[in-house]
Amino acid sequence: MVLKLSTTFLRTLREDPVDAEVASHKLLVRAGYIRRAAPGIYTWLPLGLKVLARVEAIVREEMNAIGGQEVHFPALLPRDPYEQTGRWTEYGEGLFRLKDRKDADYLLAPTHEEMFTLLVKDLYNSYKDLPVYLYQIQNKYRDEARPRAGLLRGREFIMKDSYSFNIDDEGLDEAYMAHRGAYLKIFERLGLEVIPVFAQAGAMGGSKSEEFLHPTAIGEDTFVRSAGGYAANVEAVTTVVPASIDYANAPAFEVVDTPDTPTIETLVAAANELRPRESGAWEAKDTLKNVVLAVTDPEGNRQLVVIGVPGDRQVDLKRVEATVGAPLGIIGEVQVEAASGEDLAKHPELIAGYIGPGNGLDQAVLGTEGTSGITYLVDPRVVSGTSWITGANEKGKHVFGLVAERDFGFDGTIESVNVLEGDPAPDGSGPLRTERGIEMGHIFQLGRKYAEALDLRVLDQNGKLKVVTMGSYGIGVTRAVAALAEAYHDENGLAWPKQVAPADVHMVVTGKGPELLEAAEKLASELESAGLEVILDDRPKVSAGVKFSDAELIGIPTIVVVGRGLAEGVVEVKDRATGERRDVKVEDVVAELSA
RNA sequence: CGGGAUAUAGCGCAGCUUGGUAGCGCGCGUCGUUCGGGACGACGAGGUCGCAGGUUCGAAUCCUGUUAUCCCGACCA
């Protein structure tokens, strides 16, 4: 059916909505694709639904192609499964919670790991049933602290989420790679550039994880990439460990009076004044900053840890939370915060601004072997033989030329700091630069976290119960629509790539006279017969100028103008994206456009 | 949760300083003219001025409280 604009539920706006900041939001509202219903919650109008359906269709085809089977869960779910995995609590305020008339707790699902796991447990119990890949395209709900940028970060959004169930790790690897391949195909077909970047699995549990980021200046995620092709989320970059340095000829360390130098900045200035270096001025990266943190384990036990990092780096507490468990031998999630004044008061040997590992191996302060007894972890850049300016554990004094291994030891190394522009890529592919991106998809090897929590086990070849291993894989479908609008627009409006456009041809009728409309309707139905979807702007009493600008705002790839040329037997065919226009004989239009 | 701003017709805004019962542009309706780049004229419909209290003869305007929304940050598969 030709979609006639005269009867389509559509109102385009001349002005940008005042609450919209990013182009995709402004244009999708102005062109009549979506309307805001509540903060971060949007209504889809007819044109918007068509785009959404086309995006979903591509996702569906590629998921089916790797053997995915589509199911559909409710968005409204009972509390119990989420209680079993701990996420009822862990999700905190991000979860929409509600009660039924009997006062029982329900939630609007933020993601469906639990339900998929339970569904498989419900129906399957043998290794012979595996592997199985299930997916759905469904609404998710997250009570974001601050929804923003229209469809890009909403509180209700459509996600394709799939889950793989395998009997062993090899199977999980296969499932993961199959999804990875499908995702690359999906984004390629959508016309959305994405970069798979290494990510930290974090709260989702599991091990291997990659995000698919669409690079754009308005992206909320920062990632790094090298010219040689390395790409990673900033939290997941591993530090390149420098080679050890031979310290046989290194000068002995020296304790220097450095009054009023409690910060790295003041210390660097003092160093250049008191002990200028011939090979160039001292910099922040020549100092060793020792940060005292308080780590709380899942049982609530609090302990202090000192992390030594080059002075030009910032310790990232989120990163420490993810990495500090292993060296401390803590299993489970830990909480990390800066040590309080109370914590420090218990350790008078730690003098704020002048903390150091100790002046010489025989005078160790930091470390389980030191006088403080506090675990001392250092950045991987602190390798044997590196020489540092650091605190001398005495107010107003620093020690210069303190050499790792010769003069101080530590209990282990830890990835704890931010990445800086220019850092080397871990795979040797060159210096890293930072970029912004939108997270379009995320794939995880969940492993057995959910299967264990919900007791999903099947019998193996030996008749023994075995915990199933899982992967979870998400694509933000709503977000993909927004990202496409973001990537494909110009100052006049949207300009969809044809595979996701709400139609193939936007036909505009200009001028008066019944023969023009009749000719347009005839041509439109011929195009439809040839398999093209047509929107026909047959609105009476609407000026040509309005129709032209609406056509450009709406952004269908091909615009056909039936007007004054008809007398000579031609219509104008215009490419929305390039602006190129040419006259085509009426009888040739179908052949040209369906080519 | 911290900081900033806003709330008046479907949309975008003015009016508030100095209180006197609401206005502009777009959009919408009718009629006429116009008809290939956001046309013109005439007439018209549409608003408890976010909400609640207070001051006042009288409140969109002043005072108090409250709610909502947007932006920046924190947070975020």
XYZ file of C-alpha atoms (C1' of nucleotides) in Angstrom:
672
model
C 0.000 0.000 0.000
C 1.216 3.424 -0.932
C 1.413 5.529 2.190
C -0.436 8.774 1.492
C 0.683 11.694 3.566
C -2.755 13.289 3.361
C -4.006 10.597 5.727
C -0.833 9.619 7.558
C -0.638 10.343 11.256
C 2.202 12.816 10.951
C 2.960 16.361 11.899
C 6.364 17.776 11.108
C 7.685 20.626 13.191
C 9.353 23.690 11.828
C 11.338 24.370 14.951
C 13.597 22.220 17.092
C 12.001 20.980 20.298
C 13.470 22.972 23.140
C 14.371 19.937 25.240
C 16.438 18.295 22.518
C 20.158 18.723 22.435
C 21.550 16.206 19.962
C 20.733 16.082 16.261
C 19.103 12.657 16.307
C 16.679 13.716 19.005
C 15.795 17.021 17.352
C 15.286 15.509 13.929
C 13.389 12.405 14.993
C 10.935 14.632 16.833
C 10.724 17.275 14.121
C 10.232 14.744 11.348
C 7.446 13.031 13.249
C 9.122 9.728 14.152
C 8.882 9.880 17.934
C 7.280 11.884 20.746
C 8.407 12.153 24.316
C 6.029 10.489 26.765
C 8.074 10.961 29.947
C 11.764 11.599 30.630
C 13.700 8.958 28.749
C 10.495 7.312 27.506
C 9.297 7.741 23.937
C 6.260 7.001 21.829
C 6.901 5.644 18.345
C 4.870 7.198 15.534
C 4.141 5.457 12.230
C 7.320 6.528 10.441
C 9.484 5.744 13.448
C 7.965 2.312 13.807
C 8.843 1.536 10.217
C 12.507 2.325 10.806
C 12.466 0.356 14.017
C 10.917 -2.614 12.237
C 13.573 -2.531 9.542
C 16.382 -2.438 12.071
C 14.782 -5.278 13.983
C 14.395 -7.309 10.803
C 18.107 -7.104 10.067
C 18.977 -8.085 13.613
C 16.517 -10.976 13.463
C 17.859 -12.316 10.173
C 21.429 -12.400 11.395
C 20.502 -13.941 14.720
C 18.527 -16.628 12.953
C 21.464 -17.184 10.618
C 23.679 -18.333 13.496
C 20.960 -20.602 14.814
C 19.361 -18.236 17.284
C 15.757 -18.975 18.177
C 13.474 -16.127 19.044
C 11.389 -16.124 22.204
C 9.660 -13.358 24.086
C 9.644 -12.811 27.827
C 7.435 -10.519 29.816
C 8.923 -7.196 30.827
C 7.048 -7.439 34.109
C 8.721 -10.040 36.303
C 8.541 -11.345 39.846
C 11.265 -10.555 42.336
C 12.331 -14.080 43.167
C 14.711 -14.974 40.302
C 16.508 -11.669 40.721
C 16.718 -12.309 44.441
C 18.438 -15.628 43.762
C 21.193 -14.015 41.731
C 21.516 -11.073 44.095
C 20.586 -8.562 41.450
C 17.410 -7.398 43.190
C 19.802 -5.707 45.602
C 22.796 -5.123 43.337
C 20.817 -3.180 40.773
C 19.922 -0.618 43.408
C 17.991 2.403 42.255
C 18.438 1.524 38.607
C 15.647 -1.008 38.866
C 11.997 -0.112 38.365
C 10.183 -1.884 41.183
C 6.484 -2.243 41.768
C 4.028 -4.198 43.853
C 0.923 -6.115 42.898
C -2.363 -5.972 44.820
C -1.132 -8.638 47.215
C 1.885 -6.498 47.984
C 4.259 -8.895 46.219
C 7.371 -7.378 44.652
C 7.710 -7.126 40.900
C 10.205 -5.420 38.641
C 10.438 -4.201 35.093
C 13.283 -6.200 33.659
C 16.548 -4.333 33.066
C 17.911 -7.438 31.323
C 16.852 -11.076 31.295
C 19.726 -13.401 32.243
C 17.710 -14.941 35.058
C 14.638 -15.671 32.998
C 16.523 -17.268 30.127
C 18.518 -19.385 32.537
C 15.378 -20.560 34.294
C 13.626 -21.256 31.011
C 16.400 -23.557 29.869
C 16.467 -25.191 33.298
C 12.722 -25.649 33.048
C 12.849 -27.546 29.777
C 16.287 -29.049 29.264
C 18.369 -31.444 31.321
C 20.810 -33.223 29.050
C 24.032 -32.327 27.285
C 22.299 -33.632 24.158
C 19.982 -30.621 24.256
C 22.938 -28.250 24.011
C 24.125 -25.975 22.623
C 21.148 -23.681 22.361
C 21.038 -19.988 21.469
C 17.937 -18.066 22.462
C 17.153 -14.431 21.875
C 14.421 -11.866 22.118
C 13.798 -8.310 20.965
C 12.073 -6.659 23.826
C 11.702 -3.615 26.043
C 14.128 -3.094 28.876
C 13.656 -0.747 31.792
C 16.327 1.064 33.714
C 15.653 3.959 35.981
C 18.613 5.961 34.789
C 19.735 8.717 37.107
C 19.811 11.000 34.139
C 18.283 9.960 30.864
C 19.572 12.123 28.058
C 20.030 12.701 24.383
C 16.587 11.448 23.363
C 16.683 7.845 22.281
C 20.387 7.450 23.035
C 19.947 6.928 26.764
C 16.380 6.222 27.691
C 14.700 4.571 30.628
C 12.662 2.315 28.391
C 14.465 0.965 25.378
C 14.362 -1.952 23.015
C 17.189 -4.412 23.205
C 17.960 -7.560 21.348
C 19.371 -9.828 23.993
C 20.582 -13.335 23.344
C 21.988 -16.025 25.548
C 24.029 -19.063 24.718
C 24.031 -22.274 26.719
C 26.883 -24.725 26.356
C 28.167 -27.736 28.175
C 31.812 -26.638 28.130
C 34.159 -23.718 27.619
C 35.004 -24.643 24.032
C 31.323 -24.443 23.228
C 31.095 -21.058 24.897
C 34.008 -19.811 22.813
C 32.212 -20.941 19.678
C 28.980 -19.298 20.735
C 30.817 -16.116 21.562
C 32.584 -16.014 18.214
C 29.352 -16.789 16.365
C 27.649 -13.860 18.030
C 30.642 -11.646 17.458
C 30.474 -12.444 13.752
C 26.731 -11.872 13.630
C 27.127 -8.523 15.341
C 29.728 -7.331 12.872
C 27.379 -8.331 10.040
C 24.404 -6.639 11.641
C 26.197 -3.330 12.077
C 27.652 -3.532 8.599
C 24.210 -4.124 7.123
C 22.758 -1.288 9.164
C 25.430 1.024 7.829
C 26.770 1.776 11.298
C 30.499 1.846 11.772
C 31.417 0.004 14.948
C 34.684 -0.858 16.599
C 34.837 -3.909 18.829
C 36.762 -2.903 21.907
C 37.934 -4.961 24.822
C 35.808 -4.274 27.818
C 35.766 -5.192 31.414
C 33.015 -7.636 32.232
C 32.477 -5.913 35.564
C 29.169 -6.346 37.303
C 27.851 -8.794 34.724
C 30.345 -11.375 35.888
C 32.233 -13.668 33.584
C 35.460 -13.259 31.760
C 35.757 -12.257 28.132
C 33.848 -9.259 26.944
C 33.807 -6.847 24.045
C 31.804 -3.721 23.405
C 30.826 -2.571 19.935
C 31.309 1.171 19.940
C 30.103 3.522 17.232
C 32.629 6.360 17.131
C 31.007 9.777 17.422
C 31.764 12.978 19.263
C 28.502 12.795 21.201
C 29.292 9.310 22.519
C 29.246 8.772 26.235
C 31.956 6.120 26.347
C 35.625 6.882 26.052
C 37.844 4.338 24.430
C 41.358 4.202 23.097
C 42.673 2.935 19.790
C 46.004 2.696 18.068
C 46.870 3.232 14.433
C 47.715 -0.465 14.325
C 44.159 -1.522 15.151
C 44.152 -2.063 18.901
C 40.983 -0.768 20.564
C 39.802 -0.991 24.146
C 37.539 0.624 26.644
C 39.582 2.870 28.910
C 38.886 0.587 31.861
C 40.207 -2.449 30.068
C 43.544 -1.268 28.717
C 46.417 -3.272 30.089
C 49.651 -1.503 30.808
C 52.742 -2.267 28.776
C 55.289 -3.361 31.343
C 58.665 -1.732 30.655
C 61.844 -3.782 30.740
C 63.760 -3.971 33.973
C 66.682 -1.623 34.335
C 70.135 -2.634 35.526
C 70.746 -0.633 38.672
C 74.343 -1.684 39.300
C 75.628 1.807 38.593
C 72.666 3.776 39.852
C 73.589 6.406 42.421
C 72.531 5.873 46.001
C 69.272 7.411 47.124
C 69.319 10.679 48.981
C 66.869 12.128 51.471
C 66.226 15.778 50.650
C 64.536 18.490 52.685
C 61.466 19.507 50.719
C 59.391 21.703 52.988
C 55.795 22.441 51.992
C 55.624 19.963 49.123
C 52.520 17.918 49.910
C 51.435 17.572 46.266
C 53.012 16.149 43.140
C 52.989 19.593 41.573
C 54.893 21.219 44.429
C 57.245 18.257 44.602
C 58.168 18.498 40.929
C 58.846 22.218 41.314
C 61.008 21.588 44.397
C 62.928 18.806 42.659
C 63.819 21.045 39.726
C 64.980 23.744 42.096
C 66.886 21.622 44.601
C 68.289 18.828 42.437
C 68.084 19.902 38.773
C 68.615 17.009 36.398
C 70.939 17.285 33.388
C 68.885 15.040 31.151
C 65.893 17.374 31.396
C 63.492 18.766 33.950
C 61.850 16.459 36.452
C 58.266 15.654 35.604
C 55.322 14.261 37.493
C 55.975 10.857 35.975
C 59.356 10.709 37.762
C 57.637 10.725 41.129
C 56.016 7.824 42.894
C 52.667 8.761 44.377
C 51.409 6.540 47.177
C 47.655 6.530 47.572
C 46.043 5.067 50.676
C 42.775 3.262 50.026
C 40.311 1.416 52.188
C 39.081 -1.880 50.786
C 35.951 -3.546 52.137
C 35.401 -7.212 51.320
C 31.983 -8.879 50.869
C 31.928 -9.818 54.578
C 32.341 -6.169 55.511
C 35.947 -6.375 56.675
C 37.845 -3.186 56.004
C 41.563 -3.069 55.349
C 43.964 -0.436 54.134
C 45.998 -0.782 50.969
C 48.571 1.590 49.561
C 48.952 1.818 45.817
C 52.092 3.343 44.354
C 51.688 4.919 40.936
C 53.679 7.315 38.759
C 52.782 10.861 39.815
C 51.217 11.788 36.464
C 48.506 9.143 36.857
C 45.183 9.193 38.639
C 44.058 6.143 40.565
C 40.646 5.099 39.257
C 38.648 3.656 42.147
C 36.290 1.734 39.859
C 39.253 0.075 38.277
C 40.747 -0.782 41.643
C 37.463 -2.379 42.682
C 37.749 -4.666 39.685
C 41.424 -5.549 40.156
C 42.286 -5.389 43.844
C 40.523 -8.588 44.868
C 43.084 -10.939 43.337
C 46.264 -9.627 45.028
C 44.443 -9.433 48.351
C 43.000 -12.894 47.983
C 39.427 -11.642 48.274
C 36.714 -13.466 46.368
C 33.621 -11.519 45.442
C 32.912 -7.866 44.979
C 34.861 -5.339 46.984
C 34.233 -1.704 47.728
C 37.075 0.756 47.528
C 37.238 4.307 48.802
C 39.896 6.787 49.760
C 41.162 6.190 53.288
C 39.427 8.374 55.853
C 41.113 10.596 58.419
C 40.171 7.987 60.974
C 41.979 5.281 58.988
C 45.112 7.396 58.771
C 45.012 8.251 62.460
C 45.596 4.581 63.223
C 48.832 4.720 61.252
C 50.910 7.618 62.528
C 53.803 6.365 60.388
C 51.878 7.528 57.306
C 52.386 11.262 56.898
C 50.027 12.728 54.347
C 51.948 14.163 51.414
C 55.169 12.411 52.363
C 54.242 8.734 52.225
C 56.859 6.468 50.683
C 57.812 2.811 50.670
C 60.643 3.453 53.143
C 64.226 4.556 52.820
C 65.991 1.328 52.022
C 65.028 -2.304 52.236
C 65.967 -2.463 55.891
C 63.679 0.444 56.683
C 60.556 -0.627 54.807
C 57.412 1.154 55.916
C 54.868 0.077 53.319
C 54.151 -3.544 52.595
C 53.157 -6.481 54.744
C 56.842 -6.784 55.746
C 57.140 -3.069 56.523
C 56.594 -1.310 59.804
C 53.073 -0.302 58.805
C 52.125 -3.822 57.807
C 49.870 -2.343 55.111
C 49.716 -4.186 51.817
C 51.676 -2.249 49.188
C 50.753 -2.670 45.555
C 52.366 -0.786 42.712
C 51.596 0.135 39.143
C 53.108 -2.274 36.576
C 55.381 0.542 35.411
C 57.258 0.302 38.700
C 59.668 -2.407 37.525
C 62.975 -3.460 38.959
C 65.593 -0.766 38.588
C 63.261 2.173 38.041
C 64.262 5.175 40.101
C 61.776 7.425 41.863
C 61.299 10.586 43.828
C 58.930 9.722 46.615
C 57.998 10.441 50.190
C 60.527 9.828 52.966
C 57.840 9.238 55.595
C 58.851 12.375 57.419
C 57.121 15.715 57.160
C 58.915 18.002 54.709
C 61.236 15.305 53.356
C 61.325 13.306 50.151
C 63.743 10.698 48.978
C 65.378 11.014 45.547
C 66.684 8.120 43.477
C 64.868 5.396 45.346
C 65.310 2.325 43.154
C 62.719 -0.435 42.936
C 64.023 -3.793 44.145
C 67.340 -2.307 45.335
C 65.761 0.083 47.838
C 62.166 -0.999 48.192
C 59.902 -3.932 47.574
C 56.171 -4.388 47.268
C 53.529 -7.043 47.668
C 52.347 -7.088 44.067
C 51.381 -5.042 41.054
C 47.932 -3.758 40.148
C 46.233 -2.093 37.202
C 44.727 0.922 38.880
C 45.268 4.068 36.860
C 43.786 5.928 33.960
C 45.083 5.590 30.435
C 46.751 8.654 28.978
C 46.793 9.761 25.369
C 50.079 8.546 23.904
C 50.418 5.439 26.085
C 51.621 2.449 24.067
C 49.079 -0.135 22.945
C 49.545 -3.442 24.760
C 49.939 -5.304 21.494
C 52.716 -3.017 20.289
C 50.599 -1.448 17.561
C 51.537 2.118 18.394
C 50.539 4.937 20.699
C 46.948 5.142 21.879
C 44.615 8.028 21.238
C 41.321 8.549 23.001
C 37.968 8.768 21.231
C 34.306 8.906 22.121
C 31.754 6.334 21.122
C 28.234 5.068 21.666
C 27.910 1.526 22.928
C 25.823 -0.246 20.315
C 26.322 -3.783 21.501
C 28.078 -5.774 24.153
C 28.991 -9.444 24.256
C 29.990 -11.344 27.374
C 31.224 -14.739 28.286
C 29.180 -15.033 31.433
C 30.527 -18.434 32.322
C 28.710 -20.216 35.118
C 27.717 -17.293 37.320
C 24.003 -17.399 36.548
C 23.828 -21.122 35.949
C 25.318 -21.709 39.384
C 23.143 -19.161 41.121
C 20.011 -20.640 39.572
C 21.240 -24.218 39.525
C 21.095 -24.852 35.801
C 22.773 -28.226 35.443
C 22.466 -30.961 32.860
C 23.644 -34.551 32.686
C 26.859 -35.055 30.728
C 28.010 -38.089 28.732
C 28.921 -39.842 31.969
C 25.573 -39.292 33.591
C 26.987 -36.671 35.912
C 25.420 -33.293 36.577
C 27.359 -30.455 35.084
C 26.818 -26.717 35.386
C 26.040 -25.108 32.034
C 28.206 -22.241 30.794
C 26.556 -19.183 29.332
C 27.151 -16.118 27.230
C 25.001 -13.034 26.954
C 24.889 -10.701 23.984
C 23.019 -7.432 23.638
C 22.291 -4.906 20.925
C 20.574 -1.628 21.663
C 17.929 -1.541 18.949
C 16.406 1.780 19.960
C 19.851 3.186 20.299
C 20.733 1.935 16.825
C 17.873 3.990 15.373
C 19.201 7.055 17.183
C 22.782 6.372 16.140
C 21.678 5.987 12.525
C 19.852 9.316 12.685
C 22.970 10.770 14.211
C 25.216 9.372 11.501
C 22.900 10.052 8.566
C 21.592 13.589 8.560
C 22.455 17.043 7.267
C 21.253 20.569 7.924
C 17.988 19.863 6.100
C 17.013 16.756 7.975
C 17.429 13.011 8.062
C 18.924 11.011 5.213
C 18.433 7.319 5.966
C 20.441 4.595 4.313
C 17.970 2.674 2.198
C 18.036 -0.553 4.220
C 16.504 1.165 7.240
C 14.550 4.040 5.667
C 10.818 4.039 6.393
C 10.217 3.795 2.635
C 12.200 3.665 -0.597
C 10.648 6.558 -2.479
C 9.092 9.803 -1.324
C 6.890 11.099 -4.114
C 5.921 14.744 -4.055
C 3.051 16.074 -6.135
C 3.287 19.765 -6.927
C 1.026 22.011 -8.886
C -2.705 21.800 -9.257
C -4.747 19.760 -11.576
C -6.182 16.284 -11.174
C -3.917 14.878 -13.892
C -0.832 15.465 -11.724
C -2.227 13.544 -8.781
C -3.544 10.795 -11.034
C -0.177 10.403 -12.721
C 1.569 10.303 -9.359
C -0.791 7.702 -7.968
C -0.335 5.567 -11.048
C 3.433 5.832 -10.876
C 3.416 5.133 -7.148
C 1.447 1.937 -7.532
C 3.733 0.828 -10.363
C 6.714 1.347 -8.089
C 5.017 -0.649 -5.363
C 4.355 -3.459 -7.817
C 8.073 -3.449 -8.540
C 8.711 -4.006 -4.855
C 9.441 -0.478 -3.707
C 7.746 1.135 -0.759
C 6.378 4.560 -1.584
C 5.293 7.522 0.487
C 3.115 9.846 -1.576
C 2.778 13.458 -0.531
C -0.680 14.069 -1.912
C -1.614 16.711 0.639
C -3.896 19.242 -1.019
C -3.406 22.942 -0.407
C 0.115 22.453 0.831
C 2.658 24.531 -1.020
C 5.443 22.948 -2.986
C 8.050 24.482 -0.723
C 6.571 22.860 2.348
C 6.437 19.497 0.625
C 10.039 19.742 -0.498
C 11.329 20.624 2.926
C 9.252 17.949 4.586
C 10.629 15.395 2.150
C 14.139 16.397 3.086
C 13.342 16.410 6.782
C 11.826 12.928 6.662
C 14.827 11.628 4.781
C 13.614 8.901 2.432
C 16.580 8.068 0.128
C 14.893 8.897 -3.175
C 12.581 11.838 -3.772
C 10.449 11.879 -6.923
C 8.753 15.128 -7.886
C 5.687 14.892 -10.110
C 4.976 18.421 -11.274
C 5.636 20.819 -14.074
C 7.812 18.355 -15.986
C 4.902 16.011 -16.456
C 3.735 17.991 -19.487
C 6.981 16.907 -21.178
C 6.590 13.401 -19.812
C 9.309 13.624 -17.176
C 9.514 13.640 -13.385
C 12.394 14.797 -11.245
C 14.338 12.175 -9.314
C 16.441 13.431 -6.472
C 18.911 11.616 -4.272
C 18.312 12.770 -0.717
C 21.837 12.099 0.487
C 23.823 13.616 -2.381
C 21.296 16.204 -3.507
C 21.845 15.096 -7.092
C 18.740 15.554 -9.216
C 17.816 14.646 -12.770
C 14.775 14.389 -15.004
C 13.598 10.913 -15.856
C 10.946 9.924 -18.370
C 7.860 8.699 -16.597
C 7.982 5.358 -18.380
C 11.598 4.801 -17.266
C 11.133 5.592 -13.570
C 10.230 2.117 -12.398
C 13.148 0.536 -14.210
C 15.598 3.136 -12.962
C 14.564 3.044 -9.345
C 14.175 -0.682 -8.998
C 17.588 -1.281 -10.554
C 23.087 12.835 44.465
C 25.956 17.986 43.608
C 25.776 22.534 40.379
C 22.900 25.678 36.837
C 18.314 26.986 34.438
C 13.247 26.809 33.153
C 7.734 26.154 33.789
C 2.440 31.329 30.086
C -2.254 28.117 23.632
C -0.251 22.052 19.940
C 5.201 24.114 19.096
C 8.749 28.321 19.855
C 8.501 32.636 22.853
C 7.206 37.853 25.013
C 4.745 39.990 29.246
C 6.972 39.822 35.449
C 11.646 44.873 37.097
C 7.110 49.195 38.232
C 0.325 44.194 40.310
C -5.221 46.367 36.914
C -7.798 40.247 34.585
C -2.920 37.668 28.655
C -0.073 38.668 23.743
C 3.355 37.530 19.278
C 5.239 34.016 15.448
C 4.378 29.152 13.641
C 0.668 25.504 13.560
C -4.923 24.555 13.427
C -10.351 25.874 11.118
C -13.532 28.604 7.240
C -13.609 31.596 2.724
C -11.035 33.777 -1.375
C -6.511 34.482 -4.171
C -1.796 31.780 -5.131
C 0.423 26.983 -6.983
C 8.346 24.095 -8.217
C 11.620 25.766 -2.517
C 8.669 26.729 4.324
C 2.674 32.071 -0.264
C -1.146 36.286 0.725
C -5.681 38.478 2.753
C -10.091 38.300 5.878
C -12.505 35.967 9.768
C -12.085 32.283 13.701
C -11.139 28.240 17.531
C -7.711 27.354 21.369
C -4.670 29.209 27.715
C -7.502 27.152 35.652
C -0.152 31.568 33.232
C 3.123 23.915 36.690
C 0.662 23.106 41.659
C -0.635 24.810 46.775
C -0.867 28.582 50.211
C -0.088 33.837 51.470
C -0.052 39.479 50.721
C -3.654 42.768 48.144
C -9.763 45.886 46.483
C -7.167 43.217 42.550
C -1.617 38.406 41.288
C 1.127 35.474 35.165
C 3.577 39.616 37.858
C 5.174 40.210 44.936
C 6.210 36.364 49.181
C 6.493 31.109 51.014
C 6.324 26.141 49.982
C 6.062 22.277 46.523
C 6.265 19.475 41.966
C 8.033 18.695 37.218
C 11.364 19.289 33.219
C 16.061 20.446 30.750
C 21.508 21.160 30.820
C 26.605 20.126 33.203
C 28.828 16.703 36.567
C 28.621 11.994 39.551
C 26.512 7.283 38.121
C 25.365 3.968 34.153
C 24.364 -3.269 29.974
